mmCIF file with all atom_site columns, C-alpha atoms in Angstrom:
data_model
loop_
_atom_site.group_PDB
_atom_site.id
_atom_site.type_symbol
_atom_site.label_atom_id
_atom_site.label_alt_id
_atom_site.label_comp_id
_atom_site.label_asym_id
_atom_site.label_entity_id
_atom_site.label_seq_id
_atom_site.pdbx_PDB_ins_code
_atom_site.Cartn_x
_atom_site.Cartn_y
_atom_site.Cartn_z
_atom_site.occupancy
_atom_site.B_iso_or_equiv
_atom_site.pdbx_formal_charge
_atom_site.auth_seq_id
_atom_site.auth_comp_id
_atom_site.auth_asym_id
_atom_site.auth_atom_id
_atom_site.pdbx_PDB_model_num
ATOM 1   C CA . MET A 1 1   ? 82.080 -56.304 23.955 1.00 56.00 ? 252 MET A CA 1
ATOM 2   C CA . HIS A 1 2   ? 81.596 -53.306 22.010 1.00 64.00 ? 253 HIS A CA 1
ATOM 3   C CA . PHE A 1 3   ? 79.278 -51.847 24.497 1.00 69.00 ? 254 PHE A CA 1
ATOM 4   C CA . GLU A 1 4   ? 81.201 -52.427 27.478 1.00 63.00 ? 255 GLU A CA 1
ATOM 5   C CA . GLN A 1 5   ? 84.052 -50.504 25.755 1.00 61.00 ? 256 GLN A CA 1
ATOM 6   C CA . GLY A 1 6   ? 81.224 -48.257 24.245 1.00 67.00 ? 257 GLY A CA 1
ATOM 7   C CA . VAL A 1 7   ? 80.124 -47.412 27.469 1.00 65.00 ? 258 VAL A CA 1
ATOM 8   C CA . MET A 1 8   ? 83.476 -46.930 29.382 1.00 63.00 ? 259 MET A CA 1
ATOM 9   C CA . SER A 1 9   ? 84.102 -43.917 27.312 1.00 64.00 ? 260 SER A CA 1
ATOM 10  C CA . PHE A 1 10  ? 80.869 -42.381 28.395 1.00 73.00 ? 261 PHE A CA 1
ATOM 11  C CA . SER A 1 11  ? 81.438 -39.486 30.618 1.00 69.00 ? 262 SER A CA 1
ATOM 12  C CA . ARG A 1 12  ? 80.754 -40.252 34.330 1.00 67.00 ? 263 ARG A CA 1
ATOM 13  C CA . TYR A 1 13  ? 77.070 -38.147 34.432 1.00 63.00 ? 264 TYR A CA 1
ATOM 14  C CA . HIS A 1 14  ? 75.949 -40.666 31.254 1.00 72.00 ? 265 HIS A CA 1
ATOM 15  C CA . LYS A 1 15  ? 77.969 -43.687 32.425 1.00 67.00 ? 266 LYS A CA 1
ATOM 16  C CA . TYR A 1 16  ? 75.315 -44.909 35.118 1.00 66.00 ? 267 TYR A CA 1
ATOM 17  C CA . THR A 1 17  ? 71.693 -44.028 33.571 1.00 76.00 ? 268 THR A CA 1
ATOM 18  C CA . PRO A 1 18  ? 71.790 -44.509 29.721 1.00 78.00 ? 269 PRO A CA 1
ATOM 19  C CA . GLY A 1 19  ? 75.817 -46.630 29.913 1.00 79.00 ? 270 GLY A CA 1
ATOM 20  C CA . SER A 1 20  ? 74.037 -48.914 32.398 1.00 78.00 ? 271 SER A CA 1
ATOM 21  C CA . GLU A 1 21  ? 71.076 -49.551 30.414 1.00 82.00 ? 272 GLU A CA 1
ATOM 22  C CA . LEU A 1 22  ? 72.979 -50.308 27.330 1.00 84.00 ? 273 LEU A CA 1
ATOM 23  C CA . ARG A 1 23  ? 75.280 -52.757 29.194 1.00 83.00 ? 274 ARG A CA 1
ATOM 24  C CA . ASN A 1 24  ? 72.156 -54.455 30.699 1.00 84.00 ? 275 ASN A CA 1
ATOM 25  C CA . VAL A 1 25  ? 70.126 -54.965 27.446 1.00 87.00 ? 276 VAL A CA 1
ATOM 26  C CA . SER A 1 26  ? 72.887 -55.970 25.626 1.00 86.00 ? 277 SER A CA 1
ATOM 27  C CA . ARG A 1 27  ? 73.595 -58.930 27.627 1.00 87.00 ? 278 ARG A CA 1
ATOM 28  C CA . LYS A 1 28  ? 70.005 -59.677 27.907 1.00 90.00 ? 279 LYS A CA 1
ATOM 29  C CA . ALA A 1 29  ? 70.034 -59.476 23.932 1.00 89.00 ? 280 ALA A CA 1
ATOM 30  C CA . VAL A 1 30  ? 72.630 -62.554 24.077 1.00 88.00 ? 281 VAL A CA 1
ATOM 31  C CA . THR A 1 31  ? 70.572 -64.348 26.806 1.00 91.00 ? 282 THR A CA 1
ATOM 32  C CA . LEU A 1 32  ? 67.770 -64.367 24.275 1.00 89.00 ? 283 LEU A CA 1
ATOM 33  C CA . ILE A 1 33  ? 70.166 -66.044 21.100 1.00 88.00 ? 284 ILE A CA 1
ATOM 34  C CA . ILE A 1 34  ? 70.695 -68.824 23.345 1.00 89.00 ? 285 ILE A CA 1
ATOM 35  C CA . ARG A 1 35  ? 67.266 -69.280 24.353 1.00 87.00 ? 286 ARG A CA 1
ATOM 36  C CA . ALA A 1 36  ? 65.633 -68.967 21.039 1.00 84.00 ? 287 ALA A CA 1
ATOM 37  C CA . ASN A 1 37  ? 68.493 -71.464 19.689 1.00 84.00 ? 288 ASN A CA 1
ATOM 38  C CA . CYS A 1 38  ? 67.510 -73.925 22.636 1.00 86.00 ? 289 CYS A CA 1
ATOM 39  C CA . HIS A 1 39  ? 63.969 -73.875 22.233 1.00 80.00 ? 290 HIS A CA 1
ATOM 40  C CA . SER A 1 40  ? 61.835 -76.082 20.374 1.00 81.00 ? 291 SER A CA 1
ATOM 41  C CA . ASN A 1 41  ? 59.621 -73.089 18.879 1.00 81.00 ? 292 ASN A CA 1
ATOM 42  C CA . LYS A 1 42  ? 62.644 -71.120 17.521 1.00 84.00 ? 293 LYS A CA 1
ATOM 43  C CA . GLN A 1 43  ? 60.250 -68.631 15.860 1.00 86.00 ? 294 GLN A CA 1
ATOM 44  C CA . ALA A 1 44  ? 58.935 -67.142 19.223 1.00 86.00 ? 295 ALA A CA 1
ATOM 45  C CA . GLY A 1 45  ? 62.293 -66.659 20.518 1.00 88.00 ? 296 GLY A CA 1
ATOM 46  C CA . LEU A 1 46  ? 63.427 -65.077 17.489 1.00 90.00 ? 297 LEU A CA 1
ATOM 47  C CA . VAL A 1 47  ? 60.694 -62.295 17.739 1.00 90.00 ? 298 VAL A CA 1
ATOM 48  C CA . ALA A 1 48  ? 61.290 -61.931 21.118 1.00 90.00 ? 299 ALA A CA 1
ATOM 49  C CA . PHE A 1 49  ? 64.734 -61.170 20.112 1.00 91.00 ? 300 PHE A CA 1
ATOM 50  C CA . ARG A 1 50  ? 63.678 -58.776 17.602 1.00 92.00 ? 301 ARG A CA 1
ATOM 51  C CA . ASP A 1 51  ? 61.868 -57.187 19.925 1.00 93.00 ? 302 ASP A CA 1
ATOM 52  C CA . HIS A 1 52  ? 64.499 -56.888 22.278 1.00 92.00 ? 303 HIS A CA 1
ATOM 53  C CA . LEU A 1 53  ? 66.831 -55.497 19.480 1.00 93.00 ? 304 LEU A CA 1
ATOM 54  C CA . GLU A 1 54  ? 63.888 -52.781 19.035 1.00 94.00 ? 305 GLU A CA 1
ATOM 55  C CA . GLU A 1 55  ? 64.659 -51.672 22.804 1.00 93.00 ? 306 GLU A CA 1
ATOM 56  C CA . LEU A 1 56  ? 68.487 -51.612 22.176 1.00 91.00 ? 307 LEU A CA 1
ATOM 57  C CA . LEU A 1 57  ? 67.576 -49.502 18.877 1.00 93.00 ? 308 LEU A CA 1
ATOM 58  C CA . LEU A 1 58  ? 66.055 -46.925 20.942 1.00 92.00 ? 309 LEU A CA 1
ATOM 59  C CA . LEU A 1 59  ? 68.297 -46.528 23.979 1.00 89.00 ? 310 LEU A CA 1
ATOM 60  C CA . ILE A 1 60  ? 71.544 -46.388 21.194 1.00 90.00 ? 311 ILE A CA 1
ATOM 61  C CA . ARG A 1 61  ? 69.662 -43.671 20.052 1.00 91.00 ? 312 ARG A CA 1
ATOM 62  C CA . ILE A 1 62  ? 68.756 -42.134 23.323 1.00 88.00 ? 313 ILE A CA 1
ATOM 63  C CA . ALA A 1 63  ? 72.594 -42.511 24.073 1.00 87.00 ? 314 ALA A CA 1
ATOM 64  C CA . ILE A 1 64  ? 73.155 -40.194 20.868 1.00 87.00 ? 315 ILE A CA 1
ATOM 65  C CA . GLU A 1 65  ? 70.525 -37.670 21.453 1.00 88.00 ? 316 GLU A CA 1
ATOM 66  C CA . VAL A 1 66  ? 71.965 -36.925 25.017 1.00 86.00 ? 317 VAL A CA 1
ATOM 67  C CA . ARG A 1 67  ? 75.373 -36.726 23.878 1.00 87.00 ? 318 ARG A CA 1
ATOM 68  C CA . ALA A 1 68  ? 76.862 -39.948 25.818 1.00 84.00 ? 319 ALA A CA 1
ATOM 69  C CA . PHE A 1 69  ? 79.511 -41.406 23.333 1.00 84.00 ? 320 PHE A CA 1
ATOM 70  C CA . LYS A 1 70  ? 82.449 -39.688 22.880 1.00 82.00 ? 321 LYS A CA 1
ATOM 71  C CA . SER A 1 71  ? 82.546 -39.696 19.697 1.00 82.00 ? 322 SER A CA 1
ATOM 72  C CA . PHE A 1 72  ? 80.434 -40.336 16.312 1.00 87.00 ? 323 PHE A CA 1
ATOM 73  C CA . ILE A 1 73  ? 82.768 -43.193 15.424 1.00 86.00 ? 324 ILE A CA 1
ATOM 74  C CA . ALA A 1 74  ? 81.981 -45.101 18.272 1.00 85.00 ? 325 ALA A CA 1
ATOM 75  C CA . TYR A 1 75  ? 78.346 -44.633 17.841 1.00 88.00 ? 326 TYR A CA 1
ATOM 76  C CA . SER A 1 76  ? 78.906 -45.296 14.223 1.00 87.00 ? 327 SER A CA 1
ATOM 77  C CA . ASP A 1 77  ? 80.461 -48.862 15.106 1.00 88.00 ? 328 ASP A CA 1
ATOM 78  C CA . ILE A 1 78  ? 77.750 -49.862 17.779 1.00 88.00 ? 329 ILE A CA 1
ATOM 79  C CA . ILE A 1 79  ? 74.684 -48.899 15.900 1.00 91.00 ? 330 ILE A CA 1
ATOM 80  C CA . LYS A 1 80  ? 76.586 -50.626 12.735 1.00 92.00 ? 331 LYS A CA 1
ATOM 81  C CA . LEU A 1 81  ? 77.422 -53.929 14.514 1.00 90.00 ? 332 LEU A CA 1
ATOM 82  C CA . THR A 1 82  ? 73.339 -53.533 16.289 1.00 91.00 ? 333 THR A CA 1
ATOM 83  C CA . VAL A 1 83  ? 71.551 -53.417 12.547 1.00 94.00 ? 334 VAL A CA 1
ATOM 84  C CA . LYS A 1 84  ? 73.845 -56.021 11.215 1.00 94.00 ? 335 LYS A CA 1
ATOM 85  C CA . VAL A 1 85  ? 72.531 -58.598 13.969 1.00 92.00 ? 336 VAL A CA 1
ATOM 86  C CA . CYS A 1 86  ? 69.336 -57.198 13.391 1.00 93.00 ? 337 CYS A CA 1
ATOM 87  C CA . ARG A 1 87  ? 69.452 -58.390 9.911  1.00 94.00 ? 338 ARG A CA 1
ATOM 88  C CA . LYS A 1 88  ? 70.717 -61.747 10.717 1.00 93.00 ? 339 LYS A CA 1
ATOM 89  C CA . ASN A 1 89  ? 67.851 -61.770 12.732 1.00 91.00 ? 340 ASN A CA 1
ATOM 90  C CA . GLU A 1 90  ? 65.339 -60.968 10.476 1.00 92.00 ? 341 GLU A CA 1
ATOM 91  C CA . GLY A 1 91  ? 67.286 -63.780 7.937  1.00 91.00 ? 342 GLY A CA 1
ATOM 92  C CA . TRP A 1 92  ? 66.873 -66.298 10.987 1.00 88.00 ? 343 TRP A CA 1
ATOM 93  C CA . LEU A 1 93  ? 63.238 -65.948 11.129 1.00 87.00 ? 344 LEU A CA 1
ATOM 94  C CA . LYS A 1 94  ? 62.548 -66.147 7.500  1.00 88.00 ? 345 LYS A CA 1
ATOM 95  C CA . ASN A 1 95  ? 64.231 -69.195 7.468  1.00 83.00 ? 346 ASN A CA 1
ATOM 96  C CA . TRP A 1 96  ? 62.022 -70.452 10.207 1.00 72.00 ? 347 TRP A CA 1
ATOM 97  C CA . LEU A 1 97  ? 58.657 -69.030 9.446  1.00 68.00 ? 348 LEU A CA 1
ATOM 98  C CA . PRO A 1 98  ? 56.100 -72.081 8.457  1.00 64.00 ? 349 PRO A CA 1
ATOM 99  C CA . VAL A 1 99  ? 55.708 -72.725 4.880  1.00 55.00 ? 350 VAL A CA 1
ATOM 100 C CA . ASP A 1 100 ? 51.785 -72.612 3.804  1.00 52.00 ? 351 ASP A CA 1
ATOM 101 C CA . ARG A 1 101 ? 51.356 -75.448 1.374  1.00 44.00 ? 352 ARG A CA 1
#
């Protein structure tokens, strides 16, 4: 939802390339969470989700570099939420790591 609203404020030039990529990658992230949750091997799904989050962070950084965000506050909100999800994912991964005994 935040990505949709953030991209809506992009200029027309940035809406279609970095904006559409951000929207698509953020939607795919939700799909990966659902897949990881439904899969018997949750660790593999969470690792794939972590890799996808790295791609999302990169796209956000590119968008700020090309000045696609209307304001720094819009960028700040999106990056904070994304980093929060990254931290959650790392916590989930720690819970699913095999314990050597």
